[in-house]
PDB file of C-alpha atoms in Angstrom:
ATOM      1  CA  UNK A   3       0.000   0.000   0.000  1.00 77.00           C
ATOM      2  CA  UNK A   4       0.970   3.372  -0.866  1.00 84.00           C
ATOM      3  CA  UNK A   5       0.301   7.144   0.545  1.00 82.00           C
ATOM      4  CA  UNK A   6       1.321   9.996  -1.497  1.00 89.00           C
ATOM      5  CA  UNK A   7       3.643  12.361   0.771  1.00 96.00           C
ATOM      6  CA  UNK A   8       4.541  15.765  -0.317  1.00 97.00           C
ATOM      7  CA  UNK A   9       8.238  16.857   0.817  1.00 98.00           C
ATOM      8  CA  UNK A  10       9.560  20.339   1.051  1.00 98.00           C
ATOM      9  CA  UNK A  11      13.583  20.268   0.431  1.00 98.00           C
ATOM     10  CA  UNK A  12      14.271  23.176   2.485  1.00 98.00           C
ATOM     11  CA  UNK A  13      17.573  22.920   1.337  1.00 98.00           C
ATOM     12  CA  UNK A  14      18.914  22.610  -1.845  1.00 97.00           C
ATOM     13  CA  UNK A  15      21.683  20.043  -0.593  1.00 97.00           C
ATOM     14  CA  UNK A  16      18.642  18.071   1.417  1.00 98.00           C
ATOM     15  CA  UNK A  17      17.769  14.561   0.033  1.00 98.00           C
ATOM     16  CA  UNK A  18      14.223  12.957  -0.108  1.00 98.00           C
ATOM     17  CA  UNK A  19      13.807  10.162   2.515  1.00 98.00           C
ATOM     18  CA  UNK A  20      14.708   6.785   0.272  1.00 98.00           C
ATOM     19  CA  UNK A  21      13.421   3.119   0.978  1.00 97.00           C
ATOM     20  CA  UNK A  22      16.794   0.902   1.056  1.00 95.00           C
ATOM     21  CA  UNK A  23      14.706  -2.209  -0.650  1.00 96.00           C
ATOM     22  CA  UNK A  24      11.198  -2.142  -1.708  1.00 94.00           C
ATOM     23  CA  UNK A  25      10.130  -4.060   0.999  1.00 95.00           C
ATOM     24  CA  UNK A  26      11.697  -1.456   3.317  1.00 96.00           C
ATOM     25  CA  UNK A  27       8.572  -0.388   6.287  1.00 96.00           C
ATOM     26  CA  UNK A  28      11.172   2.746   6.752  1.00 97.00           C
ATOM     27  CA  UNK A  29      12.811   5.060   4.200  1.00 98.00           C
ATOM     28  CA  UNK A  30      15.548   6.487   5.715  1.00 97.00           C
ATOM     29  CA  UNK A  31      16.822  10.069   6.968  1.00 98.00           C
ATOM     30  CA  UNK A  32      19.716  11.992   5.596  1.00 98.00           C
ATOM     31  CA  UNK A  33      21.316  14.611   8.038  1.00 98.00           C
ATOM     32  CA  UNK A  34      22.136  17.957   6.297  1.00 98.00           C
ATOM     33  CA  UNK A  35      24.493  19.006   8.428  1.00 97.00           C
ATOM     34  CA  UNK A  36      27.317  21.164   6.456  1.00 93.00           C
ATOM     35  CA  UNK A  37      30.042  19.464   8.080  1.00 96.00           C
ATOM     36  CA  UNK A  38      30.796  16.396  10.434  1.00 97.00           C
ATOM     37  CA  UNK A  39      29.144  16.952  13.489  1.00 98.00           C
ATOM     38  CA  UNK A  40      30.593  14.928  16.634  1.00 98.00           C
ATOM     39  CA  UNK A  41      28.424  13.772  19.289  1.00 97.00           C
ATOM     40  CA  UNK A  42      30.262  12.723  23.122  1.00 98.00           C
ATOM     41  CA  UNK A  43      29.060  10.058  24.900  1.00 98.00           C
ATOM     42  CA  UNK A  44      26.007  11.112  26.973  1.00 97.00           C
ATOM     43  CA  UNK A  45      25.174  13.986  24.519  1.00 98.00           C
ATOM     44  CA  UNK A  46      22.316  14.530  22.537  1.00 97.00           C
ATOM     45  CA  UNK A  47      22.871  16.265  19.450  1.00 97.00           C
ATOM     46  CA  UNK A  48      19.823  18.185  17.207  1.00 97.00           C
ATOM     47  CA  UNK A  49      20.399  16.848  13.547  1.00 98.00           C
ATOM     48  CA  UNK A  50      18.953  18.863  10.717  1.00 98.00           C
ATOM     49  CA  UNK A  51      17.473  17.075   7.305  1.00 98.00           C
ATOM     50  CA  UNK A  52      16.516  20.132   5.589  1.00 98.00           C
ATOM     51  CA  UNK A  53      13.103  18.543   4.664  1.00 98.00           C
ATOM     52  CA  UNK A  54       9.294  19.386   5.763  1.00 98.00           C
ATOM     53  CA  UNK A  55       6.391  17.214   5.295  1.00 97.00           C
ATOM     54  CA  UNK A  56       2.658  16.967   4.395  1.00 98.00           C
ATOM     55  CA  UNK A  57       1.792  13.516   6.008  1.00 97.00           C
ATOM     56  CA  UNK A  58      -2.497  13.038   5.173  1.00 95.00           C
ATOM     57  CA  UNK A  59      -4.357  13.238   7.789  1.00 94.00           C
ATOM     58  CA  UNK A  60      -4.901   9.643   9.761  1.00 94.00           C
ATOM     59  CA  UNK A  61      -1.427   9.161   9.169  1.00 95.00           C
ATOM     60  CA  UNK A  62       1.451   9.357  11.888  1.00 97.00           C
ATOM     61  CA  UNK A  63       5.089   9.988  10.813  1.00 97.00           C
ATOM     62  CA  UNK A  64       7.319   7.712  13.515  1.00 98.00           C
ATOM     63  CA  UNK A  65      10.921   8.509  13.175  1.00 97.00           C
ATOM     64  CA  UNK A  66      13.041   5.059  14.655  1.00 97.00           C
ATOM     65  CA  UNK A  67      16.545   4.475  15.212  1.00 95.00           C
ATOM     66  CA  UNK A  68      18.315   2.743  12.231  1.00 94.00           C
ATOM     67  CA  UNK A  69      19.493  -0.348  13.608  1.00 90.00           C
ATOM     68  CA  UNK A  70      22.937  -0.916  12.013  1.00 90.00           C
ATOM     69  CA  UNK A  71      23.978   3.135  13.283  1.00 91.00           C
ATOM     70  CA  UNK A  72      21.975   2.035  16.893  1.00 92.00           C
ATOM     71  CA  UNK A  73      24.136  -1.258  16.991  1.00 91.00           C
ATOM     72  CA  UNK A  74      27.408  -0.554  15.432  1.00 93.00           C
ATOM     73  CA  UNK A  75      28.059   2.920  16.429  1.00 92.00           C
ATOM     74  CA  UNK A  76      25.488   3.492  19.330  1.00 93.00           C
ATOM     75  CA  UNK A  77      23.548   6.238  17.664  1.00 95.00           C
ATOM     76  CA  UNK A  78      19.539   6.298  18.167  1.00 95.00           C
ATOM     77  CA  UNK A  79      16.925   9.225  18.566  1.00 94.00           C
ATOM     78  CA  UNK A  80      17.026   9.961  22.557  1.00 94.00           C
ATOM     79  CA  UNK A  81      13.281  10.109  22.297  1.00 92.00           C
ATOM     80  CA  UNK A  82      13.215   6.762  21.096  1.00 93.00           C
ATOM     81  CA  UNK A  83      10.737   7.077  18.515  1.00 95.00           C
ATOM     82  CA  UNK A  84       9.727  10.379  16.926  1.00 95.00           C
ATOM     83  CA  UNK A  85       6.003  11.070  16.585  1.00 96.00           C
ATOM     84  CA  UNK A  86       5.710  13.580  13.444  1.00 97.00           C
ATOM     85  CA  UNK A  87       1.847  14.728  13.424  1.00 97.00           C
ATOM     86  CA  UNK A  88      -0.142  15.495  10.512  1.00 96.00           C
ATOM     87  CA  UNK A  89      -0.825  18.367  10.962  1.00 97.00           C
ATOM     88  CA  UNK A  90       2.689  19.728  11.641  1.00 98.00           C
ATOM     89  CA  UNK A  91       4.740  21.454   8.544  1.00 98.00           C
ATOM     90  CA  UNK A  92       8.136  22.142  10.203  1.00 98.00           C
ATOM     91  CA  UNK A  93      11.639  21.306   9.450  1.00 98.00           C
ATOM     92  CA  UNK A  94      11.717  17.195  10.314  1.00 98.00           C
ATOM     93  CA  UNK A  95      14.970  16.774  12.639  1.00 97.00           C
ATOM     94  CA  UNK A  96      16.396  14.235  14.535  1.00 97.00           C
ATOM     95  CA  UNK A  97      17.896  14.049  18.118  1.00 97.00           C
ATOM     96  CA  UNK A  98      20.653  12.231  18.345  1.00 97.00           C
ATOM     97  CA  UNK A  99      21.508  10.734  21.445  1.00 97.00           C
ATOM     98  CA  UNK A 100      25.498   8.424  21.891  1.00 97.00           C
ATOM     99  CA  UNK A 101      24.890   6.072  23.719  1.00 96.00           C
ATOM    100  CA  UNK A 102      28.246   4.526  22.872  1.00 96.00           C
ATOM    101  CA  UNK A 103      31.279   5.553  25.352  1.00 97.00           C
ATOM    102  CA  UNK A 104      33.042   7.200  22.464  1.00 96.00           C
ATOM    103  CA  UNK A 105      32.988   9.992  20.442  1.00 97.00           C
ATOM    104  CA  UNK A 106      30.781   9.475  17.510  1.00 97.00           C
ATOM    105  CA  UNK A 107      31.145  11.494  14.475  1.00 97.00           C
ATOM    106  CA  UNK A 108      27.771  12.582  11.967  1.00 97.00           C
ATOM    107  CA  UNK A 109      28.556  13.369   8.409  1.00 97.00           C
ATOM    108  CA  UNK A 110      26.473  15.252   5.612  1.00 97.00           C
ATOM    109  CA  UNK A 111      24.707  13.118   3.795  1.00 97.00           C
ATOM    110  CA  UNK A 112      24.828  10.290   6.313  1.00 97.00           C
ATOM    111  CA  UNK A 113      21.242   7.938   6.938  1.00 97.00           C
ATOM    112  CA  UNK A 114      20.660   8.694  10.246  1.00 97.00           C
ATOM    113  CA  UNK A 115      17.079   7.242  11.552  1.00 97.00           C
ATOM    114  CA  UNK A 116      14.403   6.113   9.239  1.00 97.00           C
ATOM    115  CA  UNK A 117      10.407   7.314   8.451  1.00 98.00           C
ATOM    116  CA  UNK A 118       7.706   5.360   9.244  1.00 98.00           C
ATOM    117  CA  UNK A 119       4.222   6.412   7.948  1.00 97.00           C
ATOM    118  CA  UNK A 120       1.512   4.812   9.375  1.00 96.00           C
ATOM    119  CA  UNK A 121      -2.346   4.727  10.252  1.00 95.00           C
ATOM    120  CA  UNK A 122      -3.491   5.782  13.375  1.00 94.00           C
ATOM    121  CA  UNK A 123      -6.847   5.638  15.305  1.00 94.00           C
ATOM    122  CA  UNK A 124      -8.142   8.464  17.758  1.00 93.00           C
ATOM    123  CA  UNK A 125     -10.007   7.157  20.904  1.00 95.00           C
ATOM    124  CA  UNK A 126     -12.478   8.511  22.222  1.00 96.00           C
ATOM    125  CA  UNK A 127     -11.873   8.063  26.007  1.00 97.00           C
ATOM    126  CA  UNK A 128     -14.406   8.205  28.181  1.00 97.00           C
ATOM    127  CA  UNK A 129     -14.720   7.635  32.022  1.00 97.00           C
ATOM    128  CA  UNK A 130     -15.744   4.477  33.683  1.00 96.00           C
ATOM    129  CA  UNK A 131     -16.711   3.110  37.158  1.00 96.00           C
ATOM    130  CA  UNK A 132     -15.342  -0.514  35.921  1.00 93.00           C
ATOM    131  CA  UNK A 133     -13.502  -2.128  33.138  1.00 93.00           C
ATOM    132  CA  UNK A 134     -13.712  -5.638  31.926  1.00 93.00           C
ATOM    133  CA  UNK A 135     -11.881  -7.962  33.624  1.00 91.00           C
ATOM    134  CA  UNK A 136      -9.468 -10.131  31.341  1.00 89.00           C
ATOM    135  CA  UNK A 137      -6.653 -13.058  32.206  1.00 84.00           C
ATOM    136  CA  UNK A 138      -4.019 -10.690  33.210  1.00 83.00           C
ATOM    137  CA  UNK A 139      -6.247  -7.973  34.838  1.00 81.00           C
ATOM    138  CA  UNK A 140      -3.604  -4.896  36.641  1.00 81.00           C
ATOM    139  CA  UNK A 141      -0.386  -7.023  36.141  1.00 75.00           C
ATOM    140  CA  UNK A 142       1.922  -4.877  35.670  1.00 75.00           C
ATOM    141  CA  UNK A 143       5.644  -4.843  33.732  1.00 74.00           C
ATOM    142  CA  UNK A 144       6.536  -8.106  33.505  1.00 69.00           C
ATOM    143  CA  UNK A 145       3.561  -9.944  34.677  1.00 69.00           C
ATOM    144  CA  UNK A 146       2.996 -11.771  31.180  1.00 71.00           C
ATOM    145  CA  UNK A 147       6.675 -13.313  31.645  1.00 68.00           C
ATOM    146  CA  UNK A 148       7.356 -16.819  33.306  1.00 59.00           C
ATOM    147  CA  UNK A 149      11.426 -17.311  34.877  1.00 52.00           C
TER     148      UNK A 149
END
């Protein structure tokens, strides 16, 4: 399934977010960053892509770590996962966070986290004196787990 998504290159030098295989779920991120950028251990570093998006509306944008720059390098967004609203028309950036125990070094150009666009539901919440009771009931983290 496909979604049309306009992209504003806000930047000449910015790239369009690009699928790595056409089964890809996330096309990836390209910092735009004019130079390398280095990032200490514990610090979180704001990464520019020089893009903005239109994503439809019922659609999320989630930005996720790229796994071989998470693994090998020990660079991932520090919010985890990035939640780009449809309604929202800014510059799309990414925060950086080394969680190696070295310097880590970002270079133009470089895929840096990847795009997910997705459906979404809104709830409608609304108060109640009960809910239904089901196997697990309030256990909490962990309680689905056997040792």
């Amino acid at each position: 399934m496909t979604a049309p998504v306009s992209v504003k290159l806000l930047d000449p030098r910015a790239k369009l977010p690009a699928y790595g295989s056409p089964d890809a779920a996330g096309a990836d991120l390209y910092a735009l960053t004019g130079g390398p950028v280095t990032i200490a251990p514990g610090q979180t570093v704001l990464i520019h892509t020089g893009i903005a998006l239109a994503i439809p509306q019922g659609y999320v944008g989630l930005v996720y770590a790229r796994s071989g720059l998470a693994t090998k390098e020990g660079l991932a967004p520090a919010n985890k996962v990035g939640v780009i609203d449809a309604d929202y028309r800014g510059e799309l950036m990414v925060s950086l966070y080394n969680q190696s125990k070295a310097n880590r070094i970002v270079e133009d150009g470089e895929r840096i986290a990847q795009l997910v666009i997705a459906p979404y539901l809104t709830a409608q919440f609304q108060p109640a004196e009960e809910l239904e009771n089901t196997q697990r009931g309030s256990g909490g983290f962990g309680s689905t787990g056997s040792r």
